[in-house]
XYZ file of C-alpha atoms in Angstrom:
512
model
C 95.454 100.583 48.066
C 98.854 102.264 48.392
C 101.663 102.241 45.877
C 104.024 100.058 47.953
C 101.289 97.526 48.666
C 100.447 97.248 44.959
C 104.132 96.902 44.095
C 104.595 94.224 46.753
C 101.612 92.178 45.473
C 102.848 92.499 41.888
C 106.347 91.321 42.767
C 104.994 88.367 44.729
C 102.848 87.304 41.761
C 105.899 87.459 39.444
C 107.939 85.433 41.890
C 105.291 82.739 42.342
C 104.719 82.489 38.607
C 108.418 82.080 37.734
C 109.493 79.784 40.538
C 109.035 76.061 40.640
C 108.851 73.704 43.558
C 112.134 72.157 42.461
C 113.909 75.509 42.689
C 112.764 76.049 46.271
C 114.699 74.822 49.319
C 113.547 71.357 50.297
C 112.948 70.806 54.027
C 110.995 68.084 55.813
C 107.334 68.959 55.461
C 105.611 70.507 58.447
C 101.929 71.025 58.934
C 100.895 74.691 58.931
C 99.526 74.221 62.429
C 103.014 73.285 63.640
C 104.334 76.802 63.169
C 104.088 79.257 66.056
C 104.829 82.949 66.395
C 108.404 83.333 67.591
C 109.632 80.088 65.997
C 113.213 80.240 64.674
C 113.494 78.479 61.277
C 116.466 77.635 59.066
C 116.039 78.244 55.354
C 117.251 80.175 52.329
C 116.646 83.504 50.685
C 114.314 82.795 47.794
C 113.951 86.267 46.304
C 115.355 89.764 46.896
C 113.209 92.695 45.848
C 113.665 96.434 46.145
C 111.824 96.806 49.451
C 111.689 93.292 50.879
C 113.090 89.790 50.671
C 111.352 86.456 50.631
C 112.674 83.516 52.637
C 111.622 79.870 52.599
C 111.933 76.887 54.892
C 110.385 73.684 53.586
C 106.873 74.513 52.370
C 106.723 77.741 54.395
C 107.551 81.081 52.839
C 107.668 84.446 54.565
C 108.344 88.063 53.708
C 111.091 90.054 55.476
C 110.719 93.826 55.198
C 113.578 96.355 55.342
C 113.397 97.033 59.066
C 113.641 93.327 59.884
C 116.647 92.494 57.693
C 119.340 94.041 59.870
C 119.806 96.240 62.914
C 121.667 98.625 60.615
C 119.872 100.969 58.236
C 118.804 99.114 55.074
C 118.084 101.010 51.867
C 118.614 98.075 49.510
C 118.067 94.467 50.693
C 120.634 93.306 48.096
C 123.364 94.937 50.187
C 122.681 92.333 52.898
C 121.043 89.353 51.191
C 121.290 87.363 47.974
C 119.139 84.631 46.474
C 120.103 81.181 47.717
C 121.815 82.480 50.854
C 121.258 80.338 53.957
C 119.547 82.305 56.759
C 117.691 81.882 60.018
C 114.518 83.850 60.573
C 111.804 84.355 63.180
C 108.092 84.168 62.457
C 106.546 87.506 63.492
C 102.918 87.295 62.391
C 100.549 85.758 59.871
C 97.834 87.639 58.021
C 95.730 87.140 54.893
C 98.805 87.615 52.689
C 100.918 85.078 54.526
C 103.762 84.984 57.028
C 105.945 87.964 57.985
C 109.380 87.203 59.394
C 112.502 88.836 60.805
C 116.160 88.059 60.410
C 117.499 90.563 62.918
C 115.218 89.226 65.690
C 116.892 85.789 65.646
C 119.375 86.585 68.480
C 116.471 87.931 70.571
C 114.407 84.783 70.002
C 117.344 82.535 70.897
C 118.110 84.584 73.997
C 114.520 84.298 75.184
C 114.558 80.549 74.592
C 117.787 80.246 76.604
C 116.499 82.469 79.417
C 113.510 80.171 79.873
C 115.987 77.614 81.231
C 117.523 80.060 83.746
C 116.022 81.036 87.087
C 116.672 83.823 89.569
C 119.333 82.916 92.103
C 121.167 80.632 89.656
C 124.948 80.920 89.246
C 126.256 81.262 85.680
C 129.669 81.889 84.140
C 130.540 84.077 81.186
C 133.150 86.344 79.686
C 133.152 90.133 79.930
C 131.987 91.301 76.509
C 131.720 95.067 76.969
C 132.308 97.732 79.618
C 129.764 100.550 79.898
C 129.612 103.678 82.052
C 127.097 102.143 84.441
C 128.012 98.467 84.305
C 129.334 95.561 82.258
C 127.885 93.122 79.698
C 128.674 89.441 80.062
C 128.473 86.885 77.252
C 126.872 83.769 78.745
C 126.550 81.866 75.460
C 123.033 82.154 74.073
C 122.148 85.246 76.094
C 123.774 88.316 77.550
C 123.970 89.341 81.179
C 123.883 92.933 82.411
C 125.849 93.627 85.596
C 125.010 97.070 87.075
C 127.908 99.072 88.485
C 126.658 98.663 92.071
C 126.605 94.863 91.638
C 130.228 94.577 90.542
C 131.713 95.142 93.987
C 130.765 95.501 97.652
C 132.725 98.747 97.606
C 131.872 101.831 95.596
C 133.547 102.001 92.171
C 133.542 104.707 89.507
C 134.377 102.489 86.523
C 133.718 98.793 85.772
C 137.364 98.517 84.694
C 138.294 98.936 88.362
C 137.203 95.338 89.031
C 136.809 93.449 85.702
C 138.608 93.383 82.346
C 137.456 92.549 78.823
C 137.538 88.837 78.085
C 137.788 87.838 81.746
C 135.639 84.906 82.829
C 133.547 85.684 85.891
C 130.838 83.951 87.852
C 127.630 85.858 88.581
C 124.359 85.283 90.374
C 121.145 85.973 88.455
C 119.059 88.483 90.413
C 116.416 89.292 87.774
C 115.334 88.205 84.283
C 113.780 90.721 81.895
C 111.783 89.586 78.834
C 109.535 92.504 77.789
C 106.245 91.613 76.092
C 105.349 92.579 72.527
C 108.832 91.963 71.144
C 107.670 90.348 67.905
C 106.106 93.524 66.526
C 107.852 96.187 68.625
C 111.616 96.271 68.114
C 112.030 98.466 71.209
C 111.036 95.478 73.350
C 113.790 93.263 71.966
C 116.038 93.553 74.982
C 115.742 90.230 76.754
C 118.515 89.932 79.304
C 119.458 88.644 82.694
C 120.463 91.079 85.436
C 123.191 89.631 87.611
C 125.570 90.394 90.444
C 129.267 89.663 90.882
C 129.341 90.767 94.502
C 126.701 88.199 95.467
C 129.280 85.517 94.573
C 132.014 86.857 96.847
C 132.021 87.322 100.631
C 130.818 90.705 101.848
C 133.629 92.568 103.632
C 132.747 92.759 107.297
C 132.335 96.207 108.780
C 134.175 97.090 111.986
C 131.829 97.775 114.884
C 132.486 100.940 116.863
C 130.795 102.398 119.930
C 129.082 105.636 118.884
C 127.440 108.193 121.170
C 123.888 109.287 120.370
C 121.398 111.505 122.151
C 118.500 109.545 123.619
C 115.231 110.759 125.110
C 114.068 108.932 128.275
C 110.437 107.861 127.989
C 107.841 105.713 129.701
C 104.613 104.057 128.668
C 101.691 105.754 130.417
C 97.970 105.075 130.570
C 94.897 107.132 131.459
C 91.241 106.180 131.531
C 88.975 107.971 129.089
C 86.841 110.169 131.368
C 84.057 112.701 130.735
C 84.850 116.383 130.455
C 85.225 118.123 133.864
C 85.753 114.762 135.587
C 88.272 115.971 138.186
C 90.122 114.149 140.957
C 87.349 114.763 143.560
C 84.650 113.394 141.222
C 86.900 110.399 140.548
C 87.330 109.709 144.273
C 83.595 109.965 144.959
C 82.804 107.572 142.062
C 85.365 105.062 143.343
C 83.796 105.231 146.819
C 80.325 104.697 145.329
C 81.587 101.631 143.419
C 82.954 100.361 146.747
C 79.347 100.555 148.054
C 80.154 103.386 150.480
C 77.118 105.335 151.688
C 76.650 109.059 151.265
C 77.358 109.661 154.938
C 80.542 107.556 154.813
C 81.760 109.503 151.791
C 80.970 112.771 153.578
C 82.976 111.673 156.601
C 85.921 110.554 154.432
C 86.131 113.615 152.184
C 85.046 116.293 154.681
C 82.901 117.862 151.962
C 79.684 119.588 152.929
C 76.447 117.974 151.849
C 75.632 120.608 149.203
C 78.991 120.120 147.422
C 78.635 116.347 147.584
C 75.133 116.526 146.092
C 76.474 118.635 143.229
C 79.129 116.006 142.521
C 76.475 113.288 142.614
C 74.343 115.271 140.183
C 77.312 115.501 137.807
C 77.839 111.728 137.991
C 74.124 111.180 137.310
C 74.279 113.505 134.289
C 77.217 111.523 132.904
C 75.375 108.217 133.487
C 78.052 107.075 135.956
C 75.813 106.759 139.039
C 72.237 107.174 140.213
C 70.771 107.404 143.715
C 74.257 106.846 145.152
C 74.641 103.551 143.289
C 77.079 102.994 140.412
C 75.884 102.421 136.857
C 77.499 99.842 134.556
C 79.360 102.683 132.848
C 80.576 104.008 136.183
C 81.804 100.569 137.267
C 83.641 100.123 133.933
C 85.285 103.540 134.327
C 86.548 102.697 137.804
C 87.950 99.402 136.481
C 89.766 101.322 133.729
C 91.168 103.796 136.262
C 92.492 100.868 138.321
C 94.121 99.267 135.264
C 95.814 102.551 134.311
C 97.019 103.046 137.880
C 98.428 99.528 137.967
C 100.498 100.185 134.808
C 101.634 103.652 135.924
C 102.815 102.403 139.323
C 105.392 100.244 137.495
C 105.687 101.742 133.986
C 107.672 100.420 131.062
C 110.715 102.674 130.703
C 113.385 103.066 128.046
C 115.527 105.418 125.985
C 114.974 106.286 122.312
C 118.050 107.267 120.235
C 116.534 108.987 117.202
C 119.742 109.301 115.130
C 120.949 105.710 115.631
C 120.401 102.872 113.130
C 116.722 101.916 113.178
C 117.363 98.392 114.475
C 119.070 99.625 117.674
C 117.250 102.865 118.508
C 115.552 101.504 121.646
C 117.516 100.815 124.841
C 116.434 99.562 128.226
C 117.475 101.422 131.377
C 119.641 98.454 132.363
C 121.594 98.765 129.096
C 122.154 102.453 129.760
C 123.228 102.162 133.400
C 126.354 100.166 132.569
C 127.614 102.429 129.779
C 130.741 104.579 129.729
C 130.546 108.227 130.693
C 130.046 110.779 127.947
C 132.962 113.269 127.824
C 132.186 116.335 129.916
C 132.200 119.530 127.888
C 131.170 117.905 124.611
C 127.917 119.056 122.976
C 124.817 116.948 122.711
C 125.486 113.854 120.554
C 123.661 113.401 117.208
C 119.858 113.475 117.326
C 116.915 113.883 114.969
C 114.265 116.153 116.462
C 111.474 115.415 113.928
C 111.852 111.700 114.659
C 111.829 112.365 118.409
C 108.649 114.417 118.160
C 106.966 111.722 116.067
C 108.045 108.977 118.481
C 106.840 110.706 121.625
C 103.415 111.370 120.062
C 102.794 107.637 119.553
C 99.641 106.368 121.207
C 97.599 103.157 121.413
C 98.063 101.018 118.272
C 100.763 103.413 116.998
C 103.183 102.324 119.719
C 106.246 100.793 117.997
C 106.168 97.012 117.945
C 109.914 96.984 118.650
C 109.169 98.677 121.983
C 106.956 95.790 123.084
C 109.447 93.191 121.868
C 112.567 94.736 123.392
C 111.556 96.603 126.540
C 108.510 94.791 127.909
C 109.123 91.718 130.052
C 107.200 88.529 129.360
C 104.985 88.924 132.436
C 103.965 92.444 131.368
C 103.641 91.899 127.615
C 100.231 90.222 127.647
C 98.889 92.723 130.176
C 100.080 95.679 128.109
C 98.689 94.122 124.914
C 95.294 93.851 126.629
C 95.466 97.483 127.718
C 96.205 98.564 124.149
C 93.025 96.802 122.989
C 90.901 98.214 125.839
C 88.852 101.093 124.434
C 88.291 102.504 127.905
C 91.968 103.449 128.104
C 94.430 105.623 126.227
C 97.985 104.247 126.307
C 100.734 106.588 125.115
C 104.369 107.623 125.516
C 105.591 110.508 127.614
C 108.994 111.907 128.520
C 110.446 110.449 131.671
C 112.380 112.324 134.339
C 113.757 115.835 134.463
C 116.548 115.412 131.909
C 115.347 116.103 128.321
C 118.064 113.822 126.886
C 120.771 111.405 127.913
C 123.893 110.306 126.035
C 123.811 106.634 125.033
C 126.525 104.518 123.434
C 125.465 102.023 120.756
C 127.611 99.505 118.880
C 127.354 100.680 115.282
C 128.601 99.530 111.871
C 131.408 101.760 110.640
C 130.160 101.233 107.068
C 126.819 102.769 108.105
C 128.646 105.927 109.188
C 130.901 106.003 106.123
C 127.949 105.593 103.735
C 126.392 108.751 105.197
C 129.657 110.692 105.059
C 130.313 109.787 101.424
C 126.843 111.037 100.430
C 127.765 114.702 101.052
C 131.537 114.756 101.728
C 134.731 113.743 99.966
C 137.801 112.638 101.911
C 140.426 115.282 102.575
C 143.021 112.584 103.228
C 143.108 108.865 102.500
C 140.375 106.785 100.921
C 137.958 105.384 103.528
C 135.849 102.411 102.472
C 132.821 103.491 100.469
C 129.894 101.037 100.607
C 128.412 100.408 97.172
C 124.820 100.153 98.308
C 123.600 100.567 101.860
C 119.935 100.027 102.686
C 120.403 102.531 105.510
C 123.045 105.167 106.181
C 123.818 107.708 108.871
C 122.139 111.073 108.397
C 123.111 112.934 111.585
C 126.675 113.709 112.638
C 128.490 115.595 115.382
C 131.713 116.822 113.756
C 134.482 119.340 114.395
C 134.951 122.050 111.800
C 138.655 122.798 111.323
C 140.941 125.112 109.410
C 143.465 123.149 107.378
C 146.612 125.242 106.812
C 149.673 124.232 104.778
C 152.729 123.728 106.978
C 154.788 126.887 107.180
C 152.319 128.901 105.085
C 149.857 130.237 107.633
C 149.311 133.424 105.623
C 147.831 131.493 102.693
C 144.071 130.870 102.392
C 143.003 127.884 104.477
C 140.670 125.007 103.663
C 137.599 124.263 105.767
C 137.481 120.586 106.668
C 135.457 118.442 109.073
C 136.837 115.873 111.520
C 134.525 112.946 112.344
C 135.636 111.659 115.783
C 134.152 108.139 115.597
C 135.912 107.091 112.377
C 138.786 109.578 112.924
C 138.511 110.726 109.301
C 138.808 114.210 107.764
C 136.392 115.380 105.064
C 135.628 118.277 102.707
C 132.013 119.243 102.116
C 131.166 118.655 98.448
C 127.494 119.642 98.463
C 126.484 122.527 100.731
C 122.887 122.187 99.488
C 122.733 118.620 100.768
C 123.286 119.389 104.449
C 121.995 121.517 107.286
C 124.703 122.721 109.695
C 124.117 124.087 113.215
C 127.048 125.237 115.320
C 127.529 124.228 118.952
C 129.174 126.577 121.480
C 131.253 123.916 123.217
C 135.000 124.434 122.811
C 136.401 121.278 124.393
C 137.650 118.988 121.649
C 138.852 115.377 121.635
C 142.449 114.556 120.934
C 143.098 114.202 117.219
C 146.156 114.587 114.982
C 147.073 118.226 114.677
C 149.261 117.449 111.648
C 148.228 115.316 108.696
C 149.831 114.497 105.372
C 147.893 114.794 102.151
C 148.929 113.762 98.642
C 147.719 116.187 95.971
C 148.399 113.963 92.941
C 149.701 110.481 92.084
C 153.222 111.721 91.280
C 153.619 114.283 94.071
C 155.125 114.082 97.518
C 152.785 114.231 100.551
C 152.195 117.742 101.913
C 151.788 118.442 105.636
C 148.680 120.279 106.822
C 147.936 121.689 110.254
C 144.434 121.161 111.599
C 143.120 124.009 113.751
C 139.783 123.165 115.421
C 137.187 125.881 115.022
C 133.873 124.637 116.448
C 131.656 121.631 117.003
C 128.707 121.411 114.626
C 125.670 119.217 114.135
C 125.323 118.139 110.509
C 122.104 116.693 109.114
C 122.164 115.054 105.679
C 119.071 116.224 103.802
């Protein structure tokens, strides 16, 4: 038995011997079975020793060790407690020596009790208690609420003080409740809290919609029957004629093949179990049916355009949508595209065909037929490029915030302060921009700044992370009209300075 354990037992014996029931706090009697771990009890300090204190509530007594007296470091319990002092304590555990309790866990126990009455999605009010680097703490009465930085505003902010102040009452929406297990014996788990959002209680600022040009690849849905190796067009024709019950002589007359060649073809069909004695087998008949189904689809294929760099919800366009669009400026380079996505899309086959393709591009009368073809194991249904043009420009109505979220991820504004979305589920990752030289007015001999003009949002940016982008130059030299002179403020107390923008080259920029 260790020294501290022996000392503790000795002190307890002295205390029990010298105390009387009359000297102990009197509370309404409770049965021992009424007490539960985590209960918060009101009582008094009965005894303060060198390494612990003893507290009592009614007939229950419990020991509070140093680490459970205060959240601060405790070397002497007498610095924090005195005999007869009224206290609240939490029951932590019960062993052969009796109850162990905690004073510093009382706020945690009360917070957990209060959080049991709160549910996700509920609106609560509280006052701003503390501002942190990554969020704010709200006092909601019996529990605290943590508001992450991204949940304080629909726009990006650097500091919670940009939108809330200490002591301000705000309304928040509970988005998550955290009550880690094991908190009674593990002080690290005493962090019960509600996670909430301010921005969920205010209207989301609507994003302007702008028409943005993307590069799209024309494609069509194509089907082929699964045929044996070396099953060429002549063998296919002969098998079809056999299925039509044509005789050998009739096939000879139709094809003009000599008898020896025709017999060789028949022997091949026999070897592949497609025909025998100039009659079709069940497998041969099924193959001809599959060939007919594929031909029926290919005579009137499903066609569309896939814009790989556009927002995922609007990447597929029908040919009708494309026919009525504005003309893409002549002399401009290819609009934004994502080649890995294009390659992955065009390799789709059978069950890998995008569901959005069936929903958006396939008419009701074709949808069931195409769904049946996809389930038919005799066929292979896949995508292939359509037409001679490898790409076509397409214009898609796009959220400006989607573009700005992508720009902010690797750029910083050269002028102004465009809206910065706080949290976008999706953001633009491919841009067609104009690299420019920015020169101070009247000081052309000074070093210039390299900036990038984004034509859709008409904003000018500086690259802040060269490692976060891949840049490929385009040779085209025809540029859109944009302001050749801009004013930029260097600091809050300085006058705007004029800069001349000199276009250098188009470039494709991919955010990595």
